[in-house]
Amino acid sequence: MKTKIFKYLTLALLVVLGVSCSDEFLQEKKNYAQIDDSFYQSPSAVDWYIAKLSYNFFFGYTSPSATVVGLYTTDYSKLTEETGGIQPLIDPAINYTESANGSTYYGTTLNDKVTNVPYTRIRDINSFLENIDVKGASLDKTYRDQAKGQMYYLRAIQYFDLMRMYGGVPIVTTVQNATSTDPSIQLPRASVTEVVAQIVKDLDMAASLLPGKWNAANYGRFTKGAALAQKARVLLTAASPLFNKNWDNANDDHWDAALKAGLAAETQLTADGYGLYGTTAKDWENMFLIDNVFCKEAITVQLLGNSSAVTTLTVSNTWEKGIRPKSQTGSSATEAPRQMIDLFPMADGSSPTVANGYDSFLFFKNRDPRFYRTFAFTGSKWTYKEGTTATNAIWGYRWKKDAAGAVGGYSDNNQEASPVYVRKMSNPQASSATGYVPPTDIFEYRYAELLLNIAECYAAKGDVTNAIAYIGKVRNRVGIPSANNYGLGTLADKYAALRACLTERRIELAYEGKRFWDMQRWMLYNDDTFANNNTCAKLGVAPLNGTQRTGYYLKCKTIATADPLLALRNAATFAALVDPDAAKATFDTQITNLAAFYTANFVEEPLDTPMDNNGSSGAGAGKNILWRSNYYINGLSTTVLSQNSWLKQTIGWKDTSGAEGTFNYQD
C-alpha cells in the first residue's frame, strides 16, 4: 500500500522548500488558507504532499498481522485463533460498556497540535481535492487525475475502517473550519448504508482516474484494479450479517452488488496482468519475498525498506524478528495454538479428521502443502542467512531431570508454549547479524483474497458450484488435486459452502491480518438472541466464546540432567529433518523418519501455564474467551462525545451521562 514515493520524501521536501512554498503548510497543516497557489503548481510539491499523506496512513504498517489504517496495531489479530494470550476484549473479567472504555481510534478535535488521526487525514485529502484542479490547473491533466485518484482511494479506505470500527460516522468531504459553535458542521452519524455509498463513490472515482498498472519506478501506487477490488471488499463487508439483517436471503441485493463488484475487479486485474502467482506451494511461499518489484498477486502492497533504524523516512518490516525463535537469535517464536495446527487440511484437501488419517500427535504427516510453509515445527528446517546445519534446525521440546518431574531444560533455549512456530512470510536470507530487518513487503490485498471474496458471494447466493470453483482456484495453485471438489467433498447447502469459504480464508490468509474482520462481520464469537445473532448456528461452526487457545509441550520420554536427544538429533546419520524444498521422495522419507523420531522420543505434556491464562501459574488456571456482543461495533469515547455533543452513542454502550446509546448500526 505504501508507495515508492515514500523513499523520496527527503528529496521532495528539499524541492518544496526550494520553490518557496508557504512555510505555514510545512509547519501547520491546519492553516490551509496559507498555502499559496505556487504550491499546487509544483509537481515536486504535490508529490511531497501525496507522499507525506501516504506516510501518515501507513507508517505503522510494519507487520502483516497489523490492522486498521493509520493505527496498524496487531491487537486485533490476537483476538482470534491465530495466537494465544488473553486480551482485554476477550477477557471474561472485563466488561466494557461505558464511554470511558470506547475506542479512541476516532481521534480528537482539530486544535493547534494537529495529530495524525482519521479526520485529520480526511481533512488533508479534502483540501487537496478542492485545490488541485483550481490552483494546480497548469499541471498536466493526466498527472492531476492520477493524483486525485490516489486521494479518493485513501479517503475510501479511511472511511471503510471507520465504518468497521464504529458503523455509521459523519461524512465530511469538504474542508471545514474547526469550531464548536457553527451548527452547519455539526454533522450527525450517517447510516452505514450512507457511509458505504460514499466509500463506493470514492472508489469508483479512483478507478476512473487511476491507471491499470504503473511503470516500474512507481510500483506500489494504487491502481484501477485495486480500487475495484477494494470496492468488492467493502460491499462484501456490507453484505455480511454484522451490517445486513437480510444476509440469509440468497436474493439480497447486498450479495448481488458484492458479487458484481468482485467479478468486475477480477476482470480488470486479469486484463492488467494480475492473478495467482505460480503453480506450486513453493511459489506460494516465494511470492511473499518479491520485494519492491511487480508481483502479479499483490493488488495493494506496503513497500518496506531494510534499515534497522526506523526513522520518519524509513519504515522497516518488524515481522521477521518477531517470529524467529531464540535459537536463531530472534525475539521469540510466534507459537501456533493447537487450533491452528489442527486447522489445515490433509494433502488431498480433506478435513483433518481421524477418519481421513489425521493424527494430532504426528500433526505434520500428509498435510496441505501450505502447512509446511506457514509453520516451522520441532524437527523441521528453517533457514536464515547466518544459519548452520545445526541452527537451521528447529527444536522445541523439554525434558525432566528427575522422577519428581522437575524440569531439566528446554531444547536450544526455545522455551515456547507450542512445538509449532509461525514461519509464513519469512525470508530464508534474513540476517540475524543485522537484527532481522529484511526488505520484505507486506501484501495487504492479494488476488487470492479477491477470489475468496467472490466465492463467498456465490455461496451466500446459494450457488455452491461456483463457490467450489473459486475455492478450487486457490487450492489448485498450491497443488491440492481437484478430486472430490478439491477435497471439500459434497457441500450440501449454502451454509456448508459459506463455512468452506470462511475456513479456506483461515488457511490461505492465515497471519495476514484478515481473520479478525471475518470473525467480526460474521459475528463468530457468539450467538446472541438478544442481539439478533445466530450465524454460528446457521453456519454450523462453534463460537469462539467459551474456548481457549491451547498449547502443549513435547516432553522427552527419557529423564536426564542434560538434553537427552542432543547427540541423536545432531548425528550425521539423522535423516528426519523436514525440508519442504526437498524433492518429493526425499520429503516423504523425512516425514516418515520424523514420525518415527516423535513416536520413539516424545510424549505430549500440558503447559505449566495455559496460553489463555489469568496471570497465575498452574495447569488449571486457564481463561475461557468471552467476547461481548456490544464489542462488534465500538462505542464512541468520552472525549469524542464531549467534544461533539450532537453525536449519538452506539447501542450497547453508554453516553457521557450514563444513558444507553441509541445509534443502531444495522440500518
Coordinates of C-alpha atoms in Angstrom, one line a residue, residues 117-620:
V117 CA -5.9 10.7 13.3
P118 CA -8.7 9.7 10.8
Y119 CA -10.5 13.0 10.4
T120 CA -7.2 14.9 10.1
R121 CA -6.2 12.6 7.3
I122 CA -9.6 13.1 5.7
R123 CA -9.2 16.8 6.0
D124 CA -5.8 16.7 4.3
I125 CA -7.4 14.8 1.4
N126 CA -10.3 17.1 1.1
S127 CA -8.0 20.1 0.9
F128 CA -6.1 18.5 -1.9
L129 CA -9.2 17.6 -3.9
E130 CA -10.6 21.1 -3.5
N131 CA -7.4 22.8 -4.7
I132 CA -5.5 20.6 -7.2
D133 CA -7.7 21.4 -10.2
V134 CA -8.0 25.1 -9.3
K135 CA -4.7 26.2 -8.0
G136 CA -2.9 23.4 -10.0
A137 CA -4.7 24.0 -13.3
S138 CA -1.3 24.5 -15.1
L139 CA -0.3 20.9 -14.2
D140 CA -0.8 18.1 -16.8
K141 CA -4.4 16.8 -16.5
T142 CA -3.4 13.1 -16.5
Y143 CA -1.0 13.9 -13.7
R144 CA -3.7 15.7 -11.7
D145 CA -6.2 12.9 -12.4
Q146 CA -3.9 10.2 -11.1
A147 CA -3.0 12.3 -8.0
K148 CA -6.7 12.7 -7.3
G149 CA -7.3 9.0 -7.9
Q150 CA -4.8 8.2 -5.1
M151 CA -6.6 10.7 -2.8
Y152 CA -10.0 9.2 -3.4
Y153 CA -8.7 5.8 -2.7
L154 CA -7.1 6.9 0.6
R155 CA -10.3 8.6 1.7
A156 CA -12.3 5.5 0.9
I157 CA -10.1 3.1 2.9
Q158 CA -10.1 5.6 5.8
Y159 CA -13.9 5.7 5.9
F160 CA -14.0 1.9 5.5
D161 CA -12.0 1.3 8.7
L162 CA -14.1 4.0 10.5
M163 CA -17.2 2.0 9.4
R164 CA -15.7 -1.3 10.5
M165 CA -14.9 0.2 13.9
Y166 CA -17.9 2.4 14.5
G167 CA -20.6 1.6 12.0
G168 CA -22.0 4.9 10.9
V169 CA -19.8 8.0 11.2
P170 CA -20.1 11.6 10.0
I171 CA -19.3 12.0 6.3
V172 CA -17.1 15.0 5.6
T173 CA -16.0 15.7 2.1
T174 CA -15.0 19.4 2.3
V175 CA -12.6 21.3 4.4
Q176 CA -14.3 22.7 7.5
N177 CA -13.1 25.2 9.9
A178 CA -12.7 23.7 13.3
T179 CA -15.3 25.3 15.6
S180 CA -17.7 24.2 18.3
T181 CA -20.2 27.0 17.6
D182 CA -21.1 26.5 13.9
P183 CA -24.2 24.2 13.7
S184 CA -23.7 23.7 9.9
I185 CA -20.7 21.5 10.5
Q186 CA -22.2 19.5 13.4
L187 CA -22.8 16.5 11.2
P188 CA -24.6 13.5 12.7
R189 CA -23.5 9.9 12.3
A190 CA -24.5 8.8 8.9
S191 CA -26.1 5.4 8.5
V192 CA -23.9 2.5 7.4
T193 CA -25.7 2.5 4.1
E194 CA -24.7 6.1 3.5
V195 CA -21.1 5.5 4.5
V196 CA -20.9 2.6 2.2
A197 CA -22.4 4.6 -0.6
Q198 CA -19.7 7.3 -0.1
I199 CA -16.9 4.8 0.0
V200 CA -18.1 3.2 -3.2
K201 CA -18.5 6.6 -4.8
D202 CA -14.8 7.4 -3.9
L203 CA -13.6 4.0 -5.2
D204 CA -15.5 4.4 -8.4
M205 CA -13.9 7.8 -8.9
A206 CA -10.5 6.4 -8.0
A207 CA -11.0 3.6 -10.6
S208 CA -11.9 6.1 -13.3
L209 CA -8.7 8.2 -12.7
L210 CA -6.0 5.6 -11.9
P211 CA -4.1 3.6 -14.4
G212 CA -4.4 -0.2 -14.7
K213 CA -0.7 -0.5 -14.0
W214 CA 2.1 1.8 -13.1
N215 CA 5.6 1.7 -14.5
A216 CA 8.4 0.1 -12.5
A217 CA 9.5 3.4 -10.9
N218 CA 6.0 3.9 -9.5
Y219 CA 5.2 0.3 -8.5
G220 CA 3.2 0.2 -5.3
R221 CA 0.8 3.1 -6.1
F222 CA -2.9 2.3 -6.1
T223 CA -4.3 1.1 -9.4
K224 CA -7.7 0.9 -11.2
G225 CA -7.9 -2.7 -10.3
A226 CA -7.0 -2.1 -6.7
A227 CA -9.9 0.4 -6.4
L228 CA -12.3 -2.1 -7.9
A229 CA -11.0 -4.9 -5.6
Q230 CA -11.3 -2.6 -2.5
K231 CA -14.9 -1.9 -3.6
A232 CA -15.6 -5.6 -3.7
R233 CA -14.2 -6.0 -0.2
V234 CA -16.3 -3.1 1.1
L235 CA -19.5 -4.4 -0.4
L236 CA -18.8 -7.9 0.9
T237 CA -18.5 -6.4 4.4
A238 CA -21.7 -4.5 3.9
A239 CA -23.5 -7.7 2.8
S240 CA -22.3 -9.7 5.9
P241 CA -24.5 -10.4 8.9
L242 CA -23.0 -7.7 11.1
F243 CA -24.4 -4.9 8.9
N244 CA -27.0 -6.8 6.9
K245 CA -30.1 -8.1 8.7
N246 CA -31.2 -9.7 5.5
W247 CA -28.0 -11.6 4.9
D248 CA -29.7 -15.0 4.9
N249 CA -31.8 -14.1 1.8
A250 CA -30.0 -15.5 -1.2
N251 CA -31.6 -12.9 -3.4
D252 CA -30.5 -10.0 -1.2
D253 CA -29.2 -7.0 -3.2
H254 CA -26.2 -6.7 -1.0
W255 CA -24.8 -10.0 -2.1
D256 CA -25.6 -9.2 -5.8
A257 CA -23.7 -5.9 -5.5
A258 CA -20.7 -7.5 -3.8
L259 CA -20.5 -10.3 -6.4
K260 CA -20.8 -7.9 -9.3
A261 CA -18.0 -5.8 -7.9
G262 CA -15.8 -8.8 -7.3
L263 CA -16.2 -10.1 -10.8
A264 CA -15.5 -6.7 -12.2
A265 CA -12.3 -6.4 -10.2
E266 CA -11.3 -9.9 -11.3
T267 CA -11.8 -9.0 -15.0
Q268 CA -9.9 -5.7 -14.7
L269 CA -7.0 -7.1 -12.7
T270 CA -6.7 -10.1 -15.0
A271 CA -6.6 -7.8 -18.0
D272 CA -3.8 -5.8 -16.4
G273 CA -1.6 -8.8 -15.7
Y274 CA -2.6 -9.7 -12.2
G275 CA -3.6 -13.2 -11.0
L276 CA -2.5 -16.0 -8.7
Y277 CA 1.3 -16.2 -8.5
G278 CA 2.9 -19.5 -9.5
T279 CA 1.6 -23.1 -9.6
T280 CA 3.2 -24.7 -6.6
A281 CA 3.3 -24.3 -2.8
K282 CA 7.0 -23.2 -3.2
D283 CA 5.8 -20.4 -5.5
W284 CA 3.2 -19.5 -2.9
E285 CA 5.9 -19.2 -0.3
N286 CA 8.3 -17.3 -2.5
M287 CA 5.6 -14.9 -3.6
F288 CA 5.9 -13.1 -0.3
L289 CA 9.6 -12.4 -0.9
I290 CA 9.1 -10.5 -4.2
D291 CA 10.2 -7.1 -2.9
N292 CA 9.8 -3.6 -4.4
V293 CA 9.1 -5.0 -7.9
F294 CA 5.8 -6.1 -9.5
C295 CA 4.2 -9.2 -8.2
K296 CA 1.1 -10.3 -10.1
E297 CA -0.7 -11.4 -6.9
A298 CA -0.2 -8.2 -5.0
I299 CA -3.2 -5.9 -5.5
T300 CA -2.1 -3.5 -2.8
V301 CA 1.3 -3.7 -1.2
Q302 CA 3.2 -1.9 1.5
L303 CA 6.8 -1.4 0.3
L304 CA 9.3 -1.6 3.0
G305 CA 13.0 -0.8 3.5
N306 CA 15.8 -2.8 5.1
S307 CA 17.1 -0.3 7.6
S308 CA 17.2 -1.3 11.3
A309 CA 17.0 2.4 12.2
V310 CA 13.3 3.2 11.7
T311 CA 13.0 7.0 11.1
T312 CA 10.3 9.2 9.7
L313 CA 11.7 8.5 6.3
T314 CA 12.3 4.7 6.6
V315 CA 9.8 2.0 7.5
S316 CA 11.1 -1.5 8.1
N317 CA 9.5 -4.9 8.4
T318 CA 9.1 -6.0 12.1
W319 CA 7.6 -9.4 11.4
E320 CA 10.7 -11.4 10.8
K321 CA 12.4 -10.6 14.1
G322 CA 9.1 -11.2 16.0
I323 CA 8.7 -14.7 14.7
R324 CA 12.2 -16.0 14.8
P325 CA 12.9 -18.3 17.8
K326 CA 15.6 -17.6 20.4
S327 CA 17.7 -20.4 18.9
Q328 CA 18.1 -18.2 15.9
T329 CA 18.6 -15.0 18.0
G330 CA 15.1 -13.8 17.3
S331 CA 12.8 -12.1 19.7
S332 CA 10.9 -15.3 20.5
A333 CA 8.8 -17.6 18.3
T334 CA 5.2 -16.9 17.5
E335 CA 3.6 -20.0 18.9
A336 CA 0.9 -21.7 16.9
P337 CA -2.1 -22.8 19.1
R338 CA -3.5 -26.3 18.7
Q339 CA -6.5 -24.7 17.0
M340 CA -4.3 -23.6 14.1
I341 CA -2.2 -26.8 13.9
D342 CA -5.4 -28.8 13.6
L343 CA -7.0 -26.5 11.1
F344 CA -5.1 -27.1 7.9
P345 CA -6.5 -29.9 5.6
M346 CA -4.9 -33.1 4.6
A347 CA -2.8 -33.2 1.4
D348 CA -5.8 -34.1 -0.7
G349 CA -7.8 -31.1 0.7
S350 CA -10.0 -33.2 3.0
S351 CA -10.7 -32.3 6.6
P352 CA -8.1 -33.2 9.2
T353 CA -10.1 -35.9 11.0
V354 CA -9.2 -39.3 12.3
A355 CA -11.4 -40.9 9.6
N356 CA -9.2 -39.1 7.0
G357 CA -6.0 -40.3 8.6
Y358 CA -5.1 -37.3 10.8
D359 CA -3.1 -37.9 13.9
S360 CA -2.8 -34.8 16.2
F361 CA 0.4 -36.1 17.8
L362 CA 2.0 -36.6 14.3
F363 CA 0.4 -33.5 13.0
F364 CA 2.9 -33.0 10.2
K365 CA 2.0 -36.1 8.3
N366 CA 0.3 -35.7 4.9
R367 CA -0.9 -32.1 5.3
D368 CA -1.9 -29.3 2.9
P369 CA 1.3 -28.1 1.2
R370 CA 0.7 -24.7 2.7
F371 CA 1.1 -26.1 6.2
Y372 CA 4.8 -26.7 5.8
R373 CA 5.3 -23.1 4.6
T374 CA 3.1 -21.5 7.2
F375 CA 4.7 -23.2 10.1
A376 CA 8.1 -24.5 11.3
F377 CA 8.0 -27.3 13.9
T378 CA 10.2 -29.5 16.0
G379 CA 12.2 -31.5 13.6
S380 CA 11.9 -29.1 10.6
K381 CA 14.3 -26.9 8.7
W382 CA 14.0 -23.1 8.8
T383 CA 17.0 -21.3 7.3
Y384 CA 18.4 -17.8 7.8
K385 CA 21.5 -16.0 6.3
E386 CA 24.0 -17.0 9.0
G387 CA 22.4 -20.3 9.8
T388 CA 24.3 -23.6 10.0
T389 CA 23.1 -27.1 9.7
A390 CA 22.5 -27.1 13.5
T391 CA 20.9 -23.7 13.9
N392 CA 18.7 -24.1 10.8
A393 CA 17.0 -27.0 12.6
I394 CA 14.1 -26.2 14.8
W395 CA 13.8 -28.0 18.1
G396 CA 11.2 -27.2 20.7
Y397 CA 10.8 -29.7 23.4
R398 CA 11.7 -30.1 27.1
W399 CA 13.0 -32.8 29.4
K400 CA 12.7 -33.7 33.1
K401 CA 15.7 -34.2 35.2
D402 CA 14.2 -36.5 37.8
A403 CA 11.3 -38.7 38.5
A404 CA 9.7 -36.0 40.6
G405 CA 9.1 -34.1 37.4
A406 CA 11.5 -31.2 37.9
V407 CA 12.2 -29.5 34.6
G408 CA 15.7 -30.1 33.3
G409 CA 15.7 -27.7 30.4
Y410 CA 14.4 -26.6 27.0
S411 CA 16.0 -27.5 23.7
D412 CA 18.1 -24.7 22.3
N413 CA 16.6 -22.3 24.9
N414 CA 13.3 -22.4 22.9
Q415 CA 11.0 -22.2 25.9
E416 CA 7.8 -21.9 24.0
A417 CA 4.2 -22.9 24.6
S418 CA 3.9 -24.9 21.4
P419 CA 6.3 -27.1 19.4
V420 CA 5.0 -25.3 16.2
Y421 CA 6.0 -21.8 15.2
V422 CA 4.7 -19.4 12.6
R423 CA 7.1 -19.0 9.7
K424 CA 4.9 -17.7 7.0
M425 CA 6.2 -14.6 5.1
S426 CA 9.7 -15.3 6.4
N427 CA 12.8 -14.6 4.4
P428 CA 15.3 -17.5 4.4
Q429 CA 18.1 -15.0 3.7
A430 CA 17.1 -12.7 6.6
S431 CA 20.1 -11.8 8.6
S432 CA 20.3 -12.2 12.4
A433 CA 23.5 -10.1 12.3
T434 CA 21.5 -7.0 11.3
G435 CA 18.6 -7.7 13.6
Y436 CA 16.2 -9.4 11.1
V437 CA 15.0 -6.4 9.1
P438 CA 14.8 -7.7 5.6
P439 CA 13.1 -5.5 2.9
T440 CA 10.1 -7.9 2.9
D441 CA 7.0 -6.1 1.6
I442 CA 3.5 -6.7 3.0
F443 CA 0.8 -7.8 0.6
E444 CA -2.3 -6.0 2.1
Y445 CA -4.6 -7.3 -0.6
R446 CA -3.9 -10.4 -2.6
Y447 CA -5.6 -11.8 -5.7
A448 CA -6.3 -15.0 -3.7
E449 CA -8.4 -12.9 -1.3
L450 CA -10.4 -11.5 -4.1
L451 CA -11.2 -15.0 -5.4
L452 CA -12.3 -16.0 -1.9
N453 CA -14.5 -12.9 -1.7
I454 CA -16.2 -13.9 -4.9
A455 CA -16.5 -17.5 -3.7
E456 CA -18.3 -16.2 -0.5
C457 CA -20.7 -14.2 -2.6
Y458 CA -21.6 -17.2 -4.7
A459 CA -22.1 -19.3 -1.5
A460 CA -24.3 -16.7 0.1
K461 CA -26.5 -16.7 -3.0
G462 CA -26.8 -20.5 -2.9
D463 CA -24.6 -21.0 -6.0
V464 CA -22.5 -23.8 -4.4
T465 CA -21.0 -24.9 -7.7
N466 CA -19.3 -21.6 -8.4
A467 CA -18.3 -21.2 -4.8
I468 CA -16.4 -24.5 -5.0
A469 CA -14.9 -23.4 -8.3
Y470 CA -13.4 -20.3 -6.9
I471 CA -12.1 -22.0 -3.7
G472 CA -10.7 -24.6 -6.1
K473 CA -8.6 -22.0 -7.9
V474 CA -6.9 -21.1 -4.7
R475 CA -6.3 -24.7 -3.7
N476 CA -5.2 -25.9 -7.1
R477 CA -2.5 -23.3 -7.2
V478 CA -0.7 -24.9 -4.2
G479 CA -1.1 -28.5 -5.6
I480 CA -4.2 -29.8 -4.0
P481 CA -5.8 -32.2 -6.5
S482 CA -9.3 -31.5 -8.0
A483 CA -10.7 -34.8 -6.9
N484 CA -13.7 -34.7 -4.6
N485 CA -14.2 -31.0 -5.2
Y486 CA -10.6 -30.2 -4.2
G487 CA -11.1 -32.2 -1.0
L488 CA -14.1 -30.1 0.0
G489 CA -16.5 -33.0 -0.6
T490 CA -20.2 -32.5 -1.2
L491 CA -21.4 -29.2 0.2
A492 CA -25.0 -29.8 1.0
D493 CA -26.2 -26.2 1.0
K494 CA -25.2 -22.6 1.1
Y495 CA -24.4 -22.8 4.8
A496 CA -21.8 -25.6 4.2
A497 CA -20.5 -23.5 1.3
L498 CA -20.1 -20.4 3.4
R499 CA -18.4 -22.5 6.1
A500 CA -16.0 -23.8 3.5
C501 CA -15.3 -20.3 2.3
L502 CA -14.6 -19.0 5.8
T503 CA -12.4 -22.0 6.6
E504 CA -10.4 -21.5 3.4
R505 CA -9.8 -17.9 4.3
R506 CA -8.4 -19.0 7.7
I507 CA -5.9 -21.2 5.9
E508 CA -4.9 -19.2 2.8
L509 CA -4.9 -15.8 4.6
A510 CA -3.5 -17.0 8.0
Y511 CA -1.5 -14.4 9.8
E512 CA -2.2 -11.7 7.2
G513 CA -4.4 -9.6 9.4
K514 CA -7.7 -10.8 7.9
R515 CA -9.2 -13.2 10.4
F516 CA -10.5 -10.7 13.0
W517 CA -12.5 -8.9 10.3
D518 CA -14.0 -12.2 9.1
M519 CA -15.0 -13.1 12.7
Q520 CA -16.4 -9.6 13.3
R521 CA -18.5 -9.3 10.1
W522 CA -19.9 -12.9 10.6
M523 CA -20.2 -12.4 14.4
L524 CA -18.4 -15.7 15.1
Y525 CA -17.6 -15.1 18.7
N526 CA -21.1 -15.9 19.9
D527 CA -24.7 -16.4 19.1
D528 CA -26.9 -13.9 20.9
T529 CA -30.7 -14.0 20.5
F530 CA -31.0 -10.6 22.2
A531 CA -28.6 -9.1 19.6
N532 CA -30.4 -10.9 16.7
N533 CA -27.3 -13.0 16.0
N534 CA -27.5 -16.7 15.2
T535 CA -24.8 -17.0 12.5
C536 CA -22.7 -19.7 14.3
A537 CA -25.7 -22.0 14.5
K538 CA -26.7 -21.2 10.9
L539 CA -23.2 -21.9 9.5
G540 CA -22.6 -24.9 11.8
V541 CA -19.5 -23.5 13.4
A542 CA -18.5 -23.5 17.1
P543 CA -18.4 -20.0 18.6
L544 CA -15.0 -18.8 19.9
N545 CA -16.6 -17.8 23.2
G546 CA -16.1 -20.4 25.8
T547 CA -12.9 -21.8 24.3
Q548 CA -9.2 -21.4 24.9
R549 CA -6.3 -21.2 22.5
T550 CA -4.3 -24.2 23.7
G551 CA -0.6 -25.1 23.5
Y552 CA 1.4 -28.0 24.8
Y553 CA 4.9 -29.2 25.3
L554 CA 6.7 -32.1 23.6
K555 CA 8.4 -33.9 26.5
C556 CA 11.3 -36.3 26.2
K557 CA 10.5 -39.8 27.4
T558 CA 14.0 -40.0 28.8
I559 CA 14.8 -38.4 32.2
A560 CA 18.2 -36.7 32.2
T561 CA 20.1 -33.8 33.6
A562 CA 21.1 -32.7 30.1
D563 CA 19.3 -32.8 26.8
P564 CA 19.0 -36.5 26.1
L565 CA 18.3 -36.0 22.4
L566 CA 21.2 -33.7 21.6
A567 CA 23.6 -36.3 20.3
L568 CA 20.9 -38.2 18.4
R569 CA 19.5 -35.1 16.6
N570 CA 22.9 -33.8 15.7
A571 CA 24.3 -37.1 14.5
A572 CA 25.4 -37.2 10.8
T573 CA 23.1 -40.1 10.2
F574 CA 20.0 -38.2 11.4
A575 CA 17.7 -38.1 8.3
A576 CA 14.4 -36.8 9.8
L577 CA 14.9 -33.1 9.4
V578 CA 11.9 -32.0 7.3
D579 CA 12.7 -29.6 4.4
P580 CA 9.7 -28.6 2.3
D581 CA 12.0 -27.7 -0.5
A582 CA 13.3 -31.2 -0.8
A583 CA 12.3 -33.5 -3.7
K584 CA 9.0 -35.2 -3.0
A585 CA 10.5 -38.7 -2.4
T586 CA 13.1 -37.2 0.0
F587 CA 10.4 -35.1 1.7
D588 CA 8.2 -38.2 2.2
T589 CA 11.1 -40.1 3.7
Q590 CA 11.8 -37.2 6.0
I591 CA 8.2 -37.1 7.2
T592 CA 8.3 -40.9 7.9
N593 CA 11.6 -40.6 9.7
L594 CA 10.4 -37.7 11.8
A595 CA 7.2 -39.6 12.7
A596 CA 9.3 -42.4 14.0
F597 CA 11.5 -40.0 15.9
Y598 CA 8.5 -38.4 17.6
T599 CA 7.0 -41.8 18.5
A600 CA 10.3 -43.1 20.0
N601 CA 11.2 -40.0 21.9
F602 CA 8.3 -37.7 22.8
V603 CA 5.0 -37.6 24.6
E604 CA 2.7 -34.6 24.9
E605 CA 2.5 -32.7 28.1
P606 CA 0.2 -29.8 29.1
L607 CA 1.6 -26.4 29.7
D608 CA 2.5 -25.3 33.2
T609 CA 0.5 -22.1 32.5
P610 CA -2.1 -22.2 29.7
M611 CA -1.8 -19.9 26.7
D612 CA -5.0 -18.2 27.7
N613 CA -4.3 -17.7 31.4
N614 CA -5.4 -15.5 34.2
G615 CA -2.0 -14.4 35.2
S616 CA -1.3 -17.1 37.7
S617 CA 0.6 -20.3 37.3
G618 CA -0.8 -23.8 37.2
A619 CA -2.2 -26.1 34.5
G620 CA -5.7 -25.4 35.6

